[in-house]
């Protein structure tokens, strides 16, 4: 009987993770902006969630819980990466030449350029934009997943959309 | 198919943050057709970017992920422990067994502790005070080392 119950929990937990894993990765990637770091964030979240699988399967909205955890982990990573980067910048001379061949080629890629514009926004705005524009989530769901109020979600979304449009106009990017 | 004026009205509401998910989906569909009015073409890259971002998938789960993430010092500790066990095992094997030591010889080596016993209360007090003094000094030294190491770490992290 206990074995059957554990098996049900495991099946339920596995199906939740399968359905949400890509979303967790995309959110982590939006925050940390590095594929390896994002993968590590998701790995950490999955390892931690495994220990709490009994509670997770009983939650009303397990994906919101997992997204929230991903957000926290990703922001922690971002902070430690910033500390690392600051130390590395101190140790190595900064690169003042912005016209390297790689950078010129990258700047010509329109969608890549939109990505870079987006990364200029604060992490909270990026997350809200990601969850609305990419994941197609309702305001209430975004609020639950980010620990923000509904009003904050609407404000960040409004600001984020306006900022992206302003940057697109400023950079004069017209075609994808 | 959405007309240019419908798209314009919807876009206005989109930037005000009053569109529903369904309306936003219709807007996205409008931009996907490629038949976008030149006045709105400036927003093409943004909607194209969201479409592209939605296709990003998590890489397959690595079976070796846990092993990769295990800190190197764990391996070092485990290796050191195994080496110590091996060395200890070899050393114990090399010792003569207890039955090899003649009982008579063992008896002759008995230490007479009574001659070291402190009987004078004043001397006992001095010995105790010295022992406590040594312990105290060592404990203070540990604290000083800890403070010094923390200060050094802070200096490096600044």
mmCIF file of C-alpha atoms in Angstrom:
data_model
loop_
_atom_site.group_PDB
_atom_site.id
_atom_site.type_symbol
_atom_site.label_atom_id
_atom_site.label_comp_id
_atom_site.label_asym_id
_atom_site.label_seq_id
_atom_site.Cartn_x
_atom_site.Cartn_y
_atom_site.Cartn_z
ATOM 1 C CA UNK A 1 0.000 0.000 0.000
ATOM 2 C CA UNK A 2 2.819 2.379 0.995
ATOM 3 C CA UNK A 3 4.789 1.293 -2.079
ATOM 4 C CA UNK A 4 1.821 2.039 -4.352
ATOM 5 C CA UNK A 5 1.422 5.484 -2.765
ATOM 6 C CA UNK A 6 5.131 6.266 -3.249
ATOM 7 C CA UNK A 7 4.875 5.132 -6.858
ATOM 8 C CA UNK A 8 1.872 7.449 -7.442
ATOM 9 C CA UNK A 9 3.755 10.376 -5.925
ATOM 10 C CA UNK A 10 6.767 9.597 -8.079
ATOM 11 C CA UNK A 11 4.653 9.406 -11.255
ATOM 12 C CA UNK A 12 2.902 12.659 -10.413
ATOM 13 C CA UNK A 13 6.193 14.392 -9.575
ATOM 14 C CA UNK A 14 7.812 13.127 -12.795
ATOM 15 C CA UNK A 15 4.948 14.395 -14.943
ATOM 16 C CA UNK A 16 5.120 17.831 -13.254
ATOM 17 C CA UNK A 17 8.859 18.073 -13.883
ATOM 18 C CA UNK A 18 8.529 16.912 -17.497
ATOM 19 C CA UNK A 19 5.866 19.537 -18.180
ATOM 20 C CA UNK A 20 7.725 22.407 -16.538
ATOM 21 C CA UNK A 21 11.420 21.750 -17.198
ATOM 22 C CA UNK A 22 11.694 23.778 -20.403
ATOM 23 C CA UNK A 23 9.928 26.707 -18.759
ATOM 24 C CA UNK A 24 12.335 26.588 -15.786
ATOM 25 C CA UNK A 25 15.300 26.548 -18.140
ATOM 26 C CA UNK A 26 14.020 29.464 -20.208
ATOM 27 C CA UNK A 27 13.364 31.531 -17.077
ATOM 28 C CA UNK A 28 16.811 30.752 -15.676
ATOM 29 C CA UNK A 29 18.367 31.604 -19.029
ATOM 30 C CA UNK A 30 16.522 34.919 -19.116
ATOM 31 C CA UNK A 31 17.964 35.859 -15.737
ATOM 32 C CA UNK A 32 21.528 34.544 -15.906
ATOM 33 C CA UNK A 33 21.965 34.882 -19.706
ATOM 34 C CA UNK A 34 24.311 31.893 -19.899
ATOM 35 C CA UNK A 35 23.299 28.415 -21.070
ATOM 36 C CA UNK A 36 25.629 26.501 -18.713
ATOM 37 C CA UNK A 37 24.657 28.587 -15.700
ATOM 38 C CA UNK A 38 20.960 28.189 -16.575
ATOM 39 C CA UNK A 39 21.394 24.430 -16.812
ATOM 40 C CA UNK A 40 23.054 24.404 -13.391
ATOM 41 C CA UNK A 41 20.229 26.496 -11.938
ATOM 42 C CA UNK A 42 17.623 24.018 -13.206
ATOM 43 C CA UNK A 43 19.717 21.112 -11.947
ATOM 44 C CA UNK A 44 19.880 22.687 -8.474
ATOM 45 C CA UNK A 45 16.137 23.299 -8.467
ATOM 46 C CA UNK A 46 15.418 19.718 -9.489
ATOM 47 C CA UNK A 47 17.756 18.289 -6.864
ATOM 48 C CA UNK A 48 16.118 20.421 -4.148
ATOM 49 C CA UNK A 49 12.613 19.701 -5.364
ATOM 50 C CA UNK A 50 13.314 15.959 -5.322
ATOM 51 C CA UNK A 51 13.776 16.138 -1.565
ATOM 52 C CA UNK A 52 10.390 17.821 -1.219
ATOM 53 C CA UNK A 53 8.489 15.845 -3.843
ATOM 54 C CA UNK A 54 5.857 14.647 -1.358
ATOM 55 C CA UNK A 55 4.887 18.238 -0.564
ATOM 56 C CA UNK A 56 5.212 19.472 -4.155
ATOM 57 C CA UNK A 57 2.695 17.011 -5.585
ATOM 58 C CA UNK A 58 0.143 18.193 -3.020
ATOM 59 C CA UNK A 59 0.487 21.880 -3.911
ATOM 60 C CA UNK A 60 -2.298 23.699 -5.765
ATOM 61 C CA UNK A 61 0.153 25.063 -8.309
ATOM 62 C CA UNK A 62 3.437 23.102 -8.406
ATOM 63 C CA UNK A 63 4.780 24.891 -11.536
ATOM 64 C CA UNK A 64 4.466 28.266 -9.754
ATOM 65 C CA UNK A 65 6.450 26.878 -6.817
ATOM 66 C CA UNK A 66 9.165 25.522 -9.122
ATOM 67 C CA UNK A 67 9.329 28.756 -11.125
ATOM 68 C CA UNK A 68 9.673 30.721 -7.885
ATOM 69 C CA UNK A 69 12.503 28.482 -6.768
ATOM 70 C CA UNK A 70 14.181 28.863 -10.168
ATOM 71 C CA UNK A 71 13.881 32.633 -9.896
ATOM 72 C CA UNK A 72 15.600 32.636 -6.478
ATOM 73 C CA UNK A 73 18.361 30.288 -7.606
ATOM 74 C CA UNK A 74 18.954 32.245 -10.799
ATOM 75 C CA UNK A 75 19.175 35.571 -8.977
ATOM 76 C CA UNK A 76 21.631 34.049 -6.481
ATOM 77 C CA UNK A 77 23.761 32.834 -9.406
ATOM 78 C CA UNK A 78 23.573 36.209 -11.059
ATOM 79 C CA UNK A 79 24.805 37.893 -7.877
ATOM 80 C CA UNK A 80 27.728 35.518 -7.440
ATOM 81 C CA UNK A 81 28.551 35.854 -11.147
ATOM 82 C CA UNK A 82 28.636 39.630 -10.724
ATOM 83 C CA UNK A 83 31.002 39.317 -7.777
ATOM 84 C CA UNK A 84 33.191 36.956 -9.843
ATOM 85 C CA UNK A 85 33.103 39.275 -12.805
ATOM 86 C CA UNK A 86 34.032 42.287 -10.675
ATOM 87 C CA UNK A 87 37.035 40.390 -9.330
ATOM 88 C CA UNK A 88 38.064 39.259 -12.807
ATOM 89 C CA UNK A 89 37.714 42.818 -14.122
ATOM 90 C CA UNK A 90 40.027 43.982 -11.369
ATOM 91 C CA UNK A 91 42.519 41.279 -12.260
ATOM 92 C CA UNK A 92 42.433 41.741 -16.055
ATOM 93 C CA UNK A 93 42.574 44.898 -18.140
ATOM 94 C CA UNK A 94 39.218 45.874 -19.617
ATOM 95 C CA UNK A 95 38.518 45.439 -23.325
ATOM 96 C CA UNK A 96 37.984 48.902 -24.756
ATOM 97 C CA UNK A 97 37.876 47.854 -28.390
ATOM 98 C CA UNK A 98 34.206 47.265 -29.168
ATOM 99 C CA UNK A 99 34.787 46.789 -32.900
ATOM 100 C CA UNK A 100 36.125 43.237 -32.810
ATOM 101 C CA UNK A 101 34.971 41.047 -35.765
ATOM 102 C CA UNK A 102 32.800 38.958 -33.440
ATOM 103 C CA UNK A 103 31.050 41.991 -32.009
ATOM 104 C CA UNK A 104 30.454 43.529 -35.434
ATOM 105 C CA UNK A 105 28.944 40.243 -36.699
ATOM 106 C CA UNK A 106 26.835 39.839 -33.566
ATOM 107 C CA UNK A 107 25.517 43.380 -33.842
ATOM 108 C CA UNK A 108 24.286 42.609 -37.348
ATOM 109 C CA UNK A 109 22.086 39.799 -36.097
ATOM 110 C CA UNK A 110 18.774 41.544 -35.422
ATOM 111 C CA UNK A 111 17.258 39.027 -33.017
ATOM 112 C CA UNK A 112 20.558 38.779 -31.199
ATOM 113 C CA UNK A 113 20.430 42.529 -30.904
ATOM 114 C CA UNK A 114 16.913 42.432 -29.450
ATOM 115 C CA UNK A 115 18.210 39.888 -26.974
ATOM 116 C CA UNK A 116 20.988 42.224 -25.896
ATOM 117 C CA UNK A 117 18.535 45.115 -25.565
ATOM 118 C CA UNK A 118 16.350 42.928 -23.402
ATOM 119 C CA UNK A 119 19.270 42.012 -21.178
ATOM 120 C CA UNK A 120 19.698 45.711 -20.398
ATOM 121 C CA UNK A 121 16.439 45.614 -18.419
ATOM 122 C CA UNK A 122 16.462 44.862 -14.684
ATOM 123 C CA UNK A 123 16.067 41.118 -13.860
ATOM 124 C CA UNK A 124 12.533 41.536 -12.457
ATOM 125 C CA UNK A 125 11.306 43.199 -15.652
ATOM 126 C CA UNK A 126 12.991 40.554 -17.774
ATOM 127 C CA UNK A 127 11.335 37.785 -15.789
ATOM 128 C CA UNK A 128 7.874 39.312 -16.050
ATOM 129 C CA UNK A 129 8.287 39.856 -19.807
ATOM 130 C CA UNK A 130 9.513 36.288 -20.213
ATOM 131 C CA UNK A 131 6.590 34.768 -18.334
ATOM 132 C CA UNK A 132 4.018 36.850 -20.198
ATOM 133 C CA UNK A 133 5.407 37.071 -23.734
ATOM 134 C CA UNK A 134 7.078 33.681 -23.994
ATOM 135 C CA UNK A 135 5.200 31.467 -21.553
ATOM 136 C CA UNK A 136 1.821 33.136 -22.055
ATOM 137 C CA UNK A 137 0.980 33.262 -18.341
ATOM 138 C CA UNK A 138 -1.833 35.259 -16.718
ATOM 139 C CA UNK A 139 -0.938 38.144 -14.391
ATOM 140 C CA UNK A 140 -2.019 36.163 -11.343
ATOM 141 C CA UNK A 141 0.163 33.197 -12.303
ATOM 142 C CA UNK A 142 3.149 35.507 -12.868
ATOM 143 C CA UNK A 143 2.579 37.129 -9.488
ATOM 144 C CA UNK A 144 2.578 33.695 -7.820
ATOM 145 C CA UNK A 145 5.690 32.583 -9.658
ATOM 146 C CA UNK A 146 7.703 35.710 -8.942
ATOM 147 C CA UNK A 147 6.578 36.760 -5.450
ATOM 148 C CA UNK A 148 5.465 40.098 -6.923
ATOM 149 C CA UNK A 149 2.090 41.760 -6.477
ATOM 150 C CA UNK A 150 -0.333 41.926 -9.403
ATOM 151 C CA UNK A 151 0.272 45.671 -9.598
ATOM 152 C CA UNK A 152 4.037 45.181 -9.753
ATOM 153 C CA UNK A 153 3.606 42.598 -12.508
ATOM 154 C CA UNK A 154 1.511 45.022 -14.578
ATOM 155 C CA UNK A 155 3.927 47.887 -13.946
ATOM 156 C CA UNK A 156 7.006 45.851 -14.884
ATOM 157 C CA UNK A 157 5.311 44.540 -18.014
ATOM 158 C CA UNK A 158 4.239 48.038 -19.050
ATOM 159 C CA UNK A 159 7.715 49.476 -18.435
ATOM 160 C CA UNK A 160 9.457 46.548 -20.101
ATOM 161 C CA UNK A 161 7.381 46.727 -23.287
ATOM 162 C CA UNK A 162 7.862 50.486 -23.564
ATOM 163 C CA UNK A 163 11.572 50.211 -22.918
ATOM 164 C CA UNK A 164 12.035 47.566 -25.608
ATOM 165 C CA UNK A 165 10.099 49.621 -28.141
ATOM 166 C CA UNK A 166 12.102 52.734 -27.263
ATOM 167 C CA UNK A 167 15.358 50.831 -27.618
ATOM 168 C CA UNK A 168 14.265 49.362 -30.955
ATOM 169 C CA UNK A 169 13.469 52.839 -32.243
ATOM 170 C CA UNK A 170 16.692 54.246 -30.893
ATOM 171 C CA UNK A 171 18.746 51.471 -32.464
ATOM 172 C CA UNK A 172 16.692 51.701 -35.690
ATOM 173 C CA UNK A 173 16.169 47.966 -36.000
ATOM 174 C CA UNK A 174 13.348 47.304 -38.406
ATOM 175 C CA UNK A 175 13.494 43.770 -39.804
ATOM 176 C CA UNK A 176 14.095 40.460 -38.042
ATOM 177 C CA UNK B 1 -7.010 38.354 -40.786
ATOM 178 C CA UNK B 2 -6.506 41.464 -38.671
ATOM 179 C CA UNK B 3 -6.555 44.813 -40.481
ATOM 180 C CA UNK B 4 -3.943 47.485 -40.012
ATOM 181 C CA UNK B 5 -6.263 49.728 -37.973
ATOM 182 C CA UNK B 6 -7.344 46.806 -35.744
ATOM 183 C CA UNK B 7 -3.708 45.940 -35.150
ATOM 184 C CA UNK B 8 -2.941 49.545 -34.333
ATOM 185 C CA UNK B 9 -5.739 49.756 -31.737
ATOM 186 C CA UNK B 10 -4.703 46.452 -30.208
ATOM 187 C CA UNK B 11 -1.076 47.530 -30.091
ATOM 188 C CA UNK B 12 -2.023 50.698 -28.271
ATOM 189 C CA UNK B 13 -3.798 48.585 -25.650
ATOM 190 C CA UNK B 14 -0.888 46.127 -25.630
ATOM 191 C CA UNK B 15 1.515 48.879 -24.600
ATOM 192 C CA UNK B 16 -0.964 50.098 -21.997
ATOM 193 C CA UNK B 17 -1.002 46.571 -20.590
ATOM 194 C CA UNK B 18 -4.759 46.060 -21.001
ATOM 195 C CA UNK B 19 -4.818 43.285 -23.615
ATOM 196 C CA UNK B 20 -5.845 39.736 -22.741
ATOM 197 C CA UNK B 21 -3.642 36.733 -23.534
ATOM 198 C CA UNK B 22 -5.950 35.902 -26.425
ATOM 199 C CA UNK B 23 -5.619 39.369 -27.932
ATOM 200 C CA UNK B 24 -1.862 39.204 -27.566
ATOM 201 C CA UNK B 25 -1.893 35.890 -29.390
ATOM 202 C CA UNK B 26 -3.838 37.515 -32.249
ATOM 203 C CA UNK B 27 -1.297 40.332 -32.392
ATOM 204 C CA UNK B 28 1.524 37.848 -32.564
ATOM 205 C CA UNK B 29 -0.270 36.037 -35.374
ATOM 206 C CA UNK B 30 -0.608 39.336 -37.263
ATOM 207 C CA UNK B 31 3.147 39.921 -37.072
ATOM 208 C CA UNK B 32 3.848 36.320 -38.095
ATOM 209 C CA UNK B 33 2.042 36.735 -41.434
ATOM 210 C CA UNK B 34 4.770 39.058 -42.684
ATOM 211 C CA UNK B 35 2.112 41.359 -44.157
ATOM 212 C CA UNK B 36 2.693 44.092 -41.598
ATOM 213 C CA UNK B 37 1.912 47.738 -42.290
ATOM 214 C CA UNK B 38 5.125 49.808 -42.632
ATOM 215 C CA UNK B 39 4.055 51.994 -39.681
ATOM 216 C CA UNK B 40 4.186 48.953 -37.423
ATOM 217 C CA UNK B 41 7.209 47.269 -38.976
ATOM 218 C CA UNK B 42 9.460 48.659 -36.257
ATOM 219 C CA UNK B 43 7.900 46.095 -33.899
ATOM 220 C CA UNK B 44 8.618 43.112 -36.152
ATOM 221 C CA UNK B 45 11.888 42.161 -34.408
ATOM 222 C CA UNK B 46 10.284 42.214 -30.972
ATOM 223 C CA UNK B 47 7.482 39.798 -31.866
ATOM 224 C CA UNK B 48 9.858 37.648 -33.923
ATOM 225 C CA UNK B 49 12.156 37.505 -30.922
ATOM 226 C CA UNK B 50 9.381 36.306 -28.572
ATOM 227 C CA UNK B 51 8.519 33.548 -31.048
ATOM 228 C CA UNK B 52 12.124 32.452 -31.193
ATOM 229 C CA UNK B 53 12.522 32.577 -27.409
ATOM 230 C CA UNK B 54 9.507 30.286 -26.958
ATOM 231 C CA UNK B 55 11.269 27.570 -28.967
ATOM 232 C CA UNK B 56 14.229 27.330 -26.592
ATOM 233 C CA UNK B 57 14.331 23.889 -24.960
ATOM 234 C CA UNK B 58 16.218 22.660 -21.918
ATOM 235 C CA UNK B 59 19.169 20.425 -22.858
ATOM 236 C CA UNK B 60 18.678 16.700 -22.182
ATOM 237 C CA UNK B 61 19.332 15.626 -18.601
ATOM 238 C CA UNK B 62 22.931 14.559 -18.126
ATOM 239 C CA UNK B 63 23.323 11.289 -16.292
ATOM 240 C CA UNK B 64 26.709 12.447 -15.103
ATOM 241 C CA UNK B 65 25.414 15.759 -13.783
ATOM 242 C CA UNK B 66 25.664 14.776 -10.125
ATOM 243 C CA UNK B 67 29.165 13.393 -10.560
ATOM 244 C CA UNK B 68 30.287 16.538 -12.383
ATOM 245 C CA UNK B 69 28.967 18.731 -9.612
ATOM 246 C CA UNK B 70 30.599 16.828 -6.765
ATOM 247 C CA UNK B 71 33.368 19.032 -5.343
ATOM 248 C CA UNK B 72 36.911 17.897 -6.013
ATOM 249 C CA UNK B 73 37.750 18.100 -2.306
ATOM 250 C CA UNK B 74 35.305 15.240 -1.644
ATOM 251 C CA UNK B 75 37.340 13.021 -3.907
ATOM 252 C CA UNK B 76 40.543 14.199 -2.247
ATOM 253 C CA UNK B 77 39.101 13.480 1.208
ATOM 254 C CA UNK B 78 37.879 10.040 0.152
ATOM 255 C CA UNK B 79 41.247 9.234 -1.468
ATOM 256 C CA UNK B 80 43.125 10.389 1.654
ATOM 257 C CA UNK B 81 40.841 8.306 3.909
ATOM 258 C CA UNK B 82 41.381 5.183 1.773
ATOM 259 C CA UNK B 83 45.144 5.755 1.799
ATOM 260 C CA UNK B 84 45.155 6.174 5.582
ATOM 261 C CA UNK B 85 43.115 3.013 6.065
ATOM 262 C CA UNK B 86 45.491 1.131 3.790
ATOM 263 C CA UNK B 87 48.560 2.485 5.623
ATOM 264 C CA UNK B 88 47.023 1.746 9.028
ATOM 265 C CA UNK B 89 46.139 -1.783 7.930
ATOM 266 C CA UNK B 90 49.704 -2.391 6.744
ATOM 267 C CA UNK B 91 51.147 -0.989 9.975
ATOM 268 C CA UNK B 92 48.911 -3.096 12.202
ATOM 269 C CA UNK B 93 49.759 -6.182 10.170
ATOM 270 C CA UNK B 94 53.462 -5.508 10.705
ATOM 271 C CA UNK B 95 53.088 -5.294 14.520
ATOM 272 C CA UNK B 96 53.898 -8.433 16.451
ATOM 273 C CA UNK B 97 50.801 -10.082 17.791
ATOM 274 C CA UNK B 98 50.090 -9.660 21.512
ATOM 275 C CA UNK B 99 50.978 -13.259 22.243
ATOM 276 C CA UNK B 100 54.511 -12.638 20.844
ATOM 277 C CA UNK B 101 55.306 -10.262 23.751
ATOM 278 C CA UNK B 102 56.533 -12.242 26.766
ATOM 279 C CA UNK B 103 54.382 -11.573 29.795
ATOM 280 C CA UNK B 104 57.455 -11.326 32.047
ATOM 281 C CA UNK B 105 58.943 -8.598 29.857
ATOM 282 C CA UNK B 106 55.678 -6.670 29.917
ATOM 283 C CA UNK B 107 55.625 -6.848 33.666
ATOM 284 C CA UNK B 108 59.121 -5.466 34.023
ATOM 285 C CA UNK B 109 58.119 -2.398 32.024
ATOM 286 C CA UNK B 110 55.319 -1.363 34.371
ATOM 287 C CA UNK B 111 55.565 2.305 35.267
ATOM 288 C CA UNK B 112 55.376 3.308 38.857
ATOM 289 C CA UNK B 113 52.987 6.254 38.681
ATOM 290 C CA UNK B 114 52.995 6.789 42.429
ATOM 291 C CA UNK B 115 56.297 8.665 42.283
ATOM 292 C CA UNK B 116 54.739 11.236 39.921
ATOM 293 C CA UNK B 117 51.651 11.714 42.038
ATOM 294 C CA UNK B 118 51.259 15.217 43.444
ATOM 295 C CA UNK B 119 50.609 15.130 47.147
ATOM 296 C CA UNK B 120 51.246 18.745 48.086
ATOM 297 C CA UNK B 121 48.016 20.837 47.656
ATOM 298 C CA UNK B 122 50.033 23.936 46.728
ATOM 299 C CA UNK B 123 51.903 22.068 44.011
ATOM 300 C CA UNK B 124 48.594 20.620 42.742
ATOM 301 C CA UNK B 125 47.219 24.152 42.565
ATOM 302 C CA UNK B 126 50.250 25.336 40.555
ATOM 303 C CA UNK B 127 50.005 22.383 38.141
ATOM 304 C CA UNK B 128 46.288 22.996 37.644
ATOM 305 C CA UNK B 129 46.826 26.729 37.118
ATOM 306 C CA UNK B 130 49.541 26.046 34.532
ATOM 307 C CA UNK B 131 47.321 23.557 32.686
ATOM 308 C CA UNK B 132 44.404 25.989 32.593
ATOM 309 C CA UNK B 133 46.746 28.801 31.538
ATOM 310 C CA UNK B 134 48.072 26.721 28.632
ATOM 311 C CA UNK B 135 44.542 25.747 27.548
ATOM 312 C CA UNK B 136 43.403 29.369 27.736
ATOM 313 C CA UNK B 137 46.400 30.634 25.751
ATOM 314 C CA UNK B 138 45.826 28.010 23.030
ATOM 315 C CA UNK B 139 42.138 28.891 22.796
ATOM 316 C CA UNK B 140 42.944 32.608 22.488
ATOM 317 C CA UNK B 141 45.489 31.790 19.819
ATOM 318 C CA UNK B 142 42.832 29.893 17.795
ATOM 319 C CA UNK B 143 40.500 32.887 17.995
ATOM 320 C CA UNK B 144 43.278 35.213 16.854
ATOM 321 C CA UNK B 145 44.073 32.942 13.901
ATOM 322 C CA UNK B 146 40.383 32.828 12.931
ATOM 323 C CA UNK B 147 40.054 36.628 13.105
ATOM 324 C CA UNK B 148 43.213 37.057 11.073
ATOM 325 C CA UNK B 149 41.997 34.625 8.376
ATOM 326 C CA UNK B 150 38.578 36.322 8.161
ATOM 327 C CA UNK B 151 40.221 39.750 7.824
ATOM 328 C CA UNK B 152 42.455 38.394 5.076
ATOM 329 C CA UNK B 153 39.467 36.902 3.242
ATOM 330 C CA UNK B 154 37.571 40.208 3.506
ATOM 331 C CA UNK B 155 40.558 42.082 2.153
ATOM 332 C CA UNK B 156 40.768 39.732 -0.864
ATOM 333 C CA UNK B 157 37.021 39.947 -1.554
ATOM 334 C CA UNK B 158 36.998 43.774 -1.498
#
